[in-house]
Short mmCIF file of C-alpha atoms and ligand atoms in Angstrom, two decimals:
data_model
loop_
_atom_site.label_atom_id
_atom_site.label_comp_id
_atom_site.label_asym_id
_atom_site.label_seq_id
_atom_site.Cartn_x
_atom_site.Cartn_y
_atom_site.Cartn_z
CA MET S 1 6.24 148.90 155.24
CA PRO S 2 6.00 145.49 153.57
CA ALA S 3 8.30 142.83 155.08
CA ILE S 4 11.86 142.80 153.85
CA LYS S 5 13.33 139.25 153.90
CA LEU S 6 17.00 138.59 154.65
CA TYR S 7 18.61 135.37 153.88
CA ARG S 8 21.56 134.97 156.05
CA HIS S 9 23.86 132.81 158.24
CA PRO S 10 24.11 133.87 161.93
CA LEU S 11 27.97 133.73 161.77
CA SER S 12 28.26 135.51 158.46
CA GLY S 13 29.93 138.73 158.80
CA HIS S 14 28.72 139.86 155.30
CA SER S 15 25.16 138.99 156.47
CA HIS S 16 25.68 140.93 159.74
CA ARG S 17 26.73 144.14 158.00
CA VAL S 18 23.20 144.05 156.40
CA GLU S 19 21.38 143.21 159.65
CA LEU S 20 23.34 145.97 161.41
CA PHE S 21 22.28 148.47 158.83
CA LEU S 22 18.65 147.42 158.73
CA SER S 23 18.64 147.84 162.55
CA ILE S 24 20.04 151.29 162.43
CA LEU S 25 17.49 152.17 159.77
CA GLY S 26 14.70 150.84 162.10
CA ILE S 27 13.73 148.16 159.71
CA MET S 28 12.92 144.68 161.14
CA PRO S 29 13.40 142.11 158.41
CA GLN S 30 11.98 138.64 158.18
CA VAL S 31 15.24 136.64 158.92
CA ILE S 32 15.66 133.41 157.09
CA ASP S 33 18.64 131.31 158.01
CA VAL S 34 20.26 129.59 155.16
CA ASP S 35 22.19 126.30 156.23
CA VAL S 36 25.46 127.14 154.52
CA LEU S 37 27.27 124.39 156.43
CA ASN S 38 25.09 121.75 154.76
CA GLY S 39 25.22 123.32 151.28
CA GLU S 40 21.56 124.95 151.25
CA HIS S 41 23.10 127.76 149.38
CA LYS S 42 24.05 125.50 146.45
CA GLN S 43 20.62 124.11 146.11
CA PRO S 44 18.36 125.24 143.10
CA ALA S 45 15.94 127.26 145.32
CA PHE S 46 18.69 129.49 146.69
CA LEU S 47 20.63 129.68 143.43
CA LYS S 48 17.53 131.27 141.89
CA LYS S 49 18.06 134.15 144.38
CA ASN S 50 21.85 134.42 144.06
CA ALA S 51 23.69 132.38 141.35
CA PHE S 52 26.97 133.03 143.11
CA ALA S 53 25.71 130.83 145.99
CA GLN S 54 26.47 133.28 148.81
CA VAL S 55 24.57 134.89 151.74
CA PRO S 56 23.42 137.53 152.25
CA VAL S 57 20.40 138.03 150.00
CA LEU S 58 17.79 140.67 150.60
CA GLN S 59 14.31 140.48 149.11
CA ASP S 60 12.22 143.58 149.17
CA GLU S 61 8.88 142.84 147.58
CA HIS S 62 9.77 141.89 144.03
CA ILE S 63 13.41 142.94 144.14
CA VAL S 64 16.11 140.30 145.00
CA LEU S 65 19.45 141.64 145.77
CA ALA S 66 22.72 139.81 146.54
CA ASP S 67 26.17 141.11 147.75
CA SER S 68 26.29 142.91 151.10
CA ASN S 69 27.78 146.14 149.91
CA ALA S 70 25.35 146.29 146.97
CA ILE S 71 22.60 145.84 149.47
CA LEU S 72 23.98 148.59 151.75
CA CYS S 73 23.82 150.83 148.79
CA TYR S 74 20.27 149.97 147.96
CA LEU S 75 19.03 150.33 151.45
CA ALA S 76 20.77 153.74 151.92
CA ARG S 77 19.20 155.15 148.64
CA LYS S 78 15.71 153.63 149.39
CA TYR S 79 15.32 154.04 153.07
CA ASP S 80 17.55 157.04 154.21
CA PRO S 81 15.82 160.16 152.73
CA ARG S 82 18.39 162.39 154.41
CA ARG S 83 21.09 160.72 152.27
CA THR S 84 23.74 160.76 155.10
CA TRP S 85 24.65 157.16 155.03
CA PHE S 86 25.45 157.11 151.35
CA PRO S 87 25.98 160.69 150.38
CA THR S 88 24.96 161.76 146.71
CA GLU S 89 27.60 164.51 146.41
CA THR S 90 30.32 163.12 144.07
CA VAL S 91 33.47 163.44 146.14
CA ALA S 92 31.80 162.44 149.43
CA ALA S 93 30.22 159.26 147.57
CA THR S 94 33.60 158.37 146.18
CA HIS S 95 35.30 158.45 149.65
CA VAL S 96 32.48 156.06 150.80
CA GLN S 97 32.97 153.91 147.68
CA ARG S 98 36.70 153.60 148.35
CA PHE S 99 36.01 151.96 151.80
CA LEU S 100 33.27 149.70 150.27
CA SER S 101 36.18 148.34 148.01
CA ILE S 102 38.39 147.86 151.02
CA ALA S 103 35.57 145.94 152.69
CA SER S 104 35.29 143.62 149.66
CA GLY S 105 39.13 143.45 148.98
CA PRO S 106 41.56 143.62 151.83
CA ILE S 107 39.08 142.92 154.60
CA ALA S 108 37.87 139.78 152.84
CA ALA S 109 41.32 138.62 152.15
CA GLY S 110 42.70 139.43 155.69
CA PRO S 111 40.54 139.30 158.84
CA ALA S 112 37.50 137.66 157.26
CA THR S 113 39.65 134.92 155.85
CA ALA S 114 41.63 134.35 159.12
CA ARG S 115 38.29 134.09 160.96
CA LEU S 116 36.88 131.60 158.13
CA ILE S 117 39.77 129.38 158.96
CA ASN S 118 39.13 129.32 162.67
CA VAL S 119 35.39 129.43 162.76
CA PHE S 120 34.41 127.25 159.60
CA GLY S 121 37.71 125.16 159.20
CA ALA S 122 38.48 126.62 155.75
CA GLN S 123 41.67 125.17 154.24
CA LEU S 124 43.39 128.39 153.45
CA ASP S 125 46.71 130.12 154.48
CA HIS S 126 46.25 131.30 157.99
CA ASN S 127 49.62 133.01 158.32
CA ARG S 128 49.09 135.01 155.16
CA ALA S 129 45.61 136.13 156.10
CA ILE S 130 46.98 137.29 159.52
CA GLU S 131 50.00 139.06 157.78
CA GLN S 132 47.45 140.79 155.43
CA SER S 133 45.18 141.86 158.32
CA HIS S 134 48.02 143.57 160.16
CA ALA S 135 49.22 145.40 157.11
CA LEU S 136 45.74 146.71 156.55
CA PHE S 137 45.10 147.52 160.14
CA ALA S 138 48.32 149.56 160.37
CA VAL S 139 47.09 151.71 157.60
CA LEU S 140 43.43 152.04 158.92
CA ASN S 141 44.82 152.94 162.38
CA THR S 142 46.82 155.77 160.90
CA HIS S 143 43.82 156.89 158.95
CA LEU S 144 41.66 156.91 162.00
CA GLN S 145 44.11 159.00 163.95
CA SER S 146 42.48 162.22 163.14
CA ARG S 147 38.96 161.09 162.17
CA THR S 148 35.94 159.57 164.06
CA TRP S 149 34.57 157.87 160.89
CA LEU S 150 36.22 156.23 157.84
CA ALA S 151 34.76 158.50 155.31
CA GLY S 152 33.56 162.03 155.91
CA GLU S 153 32.30 163.65 159.07
CA ASN S 154 29.35 161.39 159.73
CA PRO S 155 28.80 157.58 159.87
CA THR S 156 28.27 156.01 156.49
CA ILE S 157 27.78 152.68 154.95
CA ALA S 158 31.60 152.63 154.80
CA ASP S 159 31.73 152.28 158.48
CA ILE S 160 28.87 149.51 158.47
CA ALA S 161 30.67 147.56 155.71
CA ASN S 162 34.05 147.38 157.46
CA TYR S 163 32.74 147.08 161.10
CA THR S 164 31.98 143.33 161.48
CA TYR S 165 35.12 141.68 160.23
CA ILE S 166 37.38 144.15 162.07
CA ALA S 167 35.40 143.78 165.31
CA HIS S 168 35.58 139.98 164.99
CA ALA S 169 39.33 139.89 163.84
CA PRO S 170 40.40 138.26 167.13
CA GLU S 171 38.29 135.12 166.18
CA GLY S 172 40.82 134.76 163.54
CA ASP S 173 43.86 135.14 165.82
CA VAL S 174 44.26 138.71 164.54
CA SER S 175 44.81 140.90 167.73
CA LEU S 176 43.51 144.60 167.80
CA ALA S 177 45.83 145.37 170.79
CA ASP S 178 48.17 147.54 168.73
CA TYR S 179 45.45 149.49 167.12
CA PRO S 180 43.90 152.05 169.51
CA ASN S 181 42.34 154.24 166.91
CA ILE S 182 40.64 151.30 165.30
CA ARG S 183 39.31 150.19 168.70
CA ALA S 184 37.97 153.76 169.33
CA TRP S 185 36.18 153.68 165.88
CA LEU S 186 34.61 150.41 166.76
CA GLU S 187 33.29 151.79 169.86
CA SER S 188 31.87 154.73 167.92
CA VAL S 189 30.13 152.37 165.62
CA GLU S 190 28.76 150.39 168.55
CA HIS S 191 27.34 153.73 170.00
CA ILE S 192 25.21 154.39 166.84
CA SER S 193 21.53 154.12 167.73
CA GLY S 194 20.14 150.78 166.65
CA PHE S 195 23.57 148.99 166.82
CA ILE S 196 23.22 145.19 167.15
CA PRO S 197 26.31 142.84 167.56
CA MET S 198 27.06 139.63 165.68
CA GLN S 199 27.13 136.57 167.94
CA THR S 200 30.84 135.89 168.85
CA THR S 201 32.45 132.36 168.70
CA LYS S 202 34.98 130.94 171.09
CA THR S 203 37.60 130.35 168.40
CA GLY S 204 40.69 132.84 168.29
CA LEU S 205 43.27 133.57 170.90
CA ALA S 206 44.00 137.13 170.03
CA ALA S 207 42.81 139.86 172.27
N1 GSH F 1 30.70 139.51 148.03
C1 GSH F 1 29.89 138.81 149.02
C2 GSH F 1 30.51 137.82 149.67
C3 GSH F 1 29.62 137.01 150.53
C4 GSH F 1 30.13 135.78 151.26
O1 GSH F 1 31.44 135.55 151.19
N2 GSH F 1 29.27 134.99 151.89
C5 GSH F 1 29.69 133.79 152.53
C6 GSH F 1 29.22 133.87 153.94
S1 GSH F 1 30.19 135.14 154.95
C7 GSH F 1 29.08 132.74 151.82
O2 GSH F 1 27.96 132.70 151.48
N3 GSH F 1 29.77 131.66 151.63
C8 GSH F 1 29.42 130.31 151.03
C9 GSH F 1 30.19 129.84 149.94
O3 GSH F 1 30.97 130.76 149.41
O4 GSH F 1 30.27 128.75 149.53
C10 GSH F 1 29.03 139.88 149.83
O5 GSH F 1 29.56 141.01 150.02
O6 GSH F 1 27.89 139.57 150.06
#
C-alpha cells in the first residue's frame, strides 16, 4: 500500500481521531507534525492542502482531504471492505451521521473548547464550555444506558469521532465522574484492536 501522509498536531483531538482509525484499520501513515502553535498551518504551503488552515489533513497519493470526520468517511469507504465502520444501509448510515454531527457540533463547542482553553490558552468562555459539556454528557450517558456503541450494534466511525474529546474532557475541567455509561463506552473503545491513545496533558483538575 502506498504511504498515506497525515498532517497533524500531537495534541489535536481532531488529528487523533484520524490516527486512531488508521491504527484500527492497520494502516501506518507517514506522520507530519504541523507547528500550529507557531502558525505553520497559516503558511501558503499548508493552505494549499487546507484553505481553512486546520489540521488534520490526509494525503492518499494524489488525494488531499481535510476535516477529520470527512477523512473518517473516506477511510471507512476505501479501506474497510466489510463496511462495518460506516455502514451503507440507509438507516444505519444515518444513525452514524447523526453522531458525526454531534462530534463536530456539541463536542467541539463543549469538551473540545474547554480543553482548548486549558491546553492552548484560548481566550474563550470556559464556564459556558463546561456547562455545555455537562448538558451533552447527561444526554449521552442516558443514550449509552442500554447500548455498547453510539450507533448500532458494532463500533463505527461515530465512536471514533466522539472518543478523543470525551476521553480528554478532564483536561478542560469537565469531570466524567457522574457518567458511568460514558466511562464504560470509553473503555469499550479502548479495547478495540489497534487502539492508540492520544498523549495526555497535565492541565485540568477534573477526574
Ligand atoms: N472541523 C475540523 C476542525 C479541525 C480543528 O479544529 N483543528 C484544530 C486543531 S484541533 C486546528 O487546526 N486549529 C488551528 C486553527 O484553527 O487556527 C475537523 O474536524 O478536522
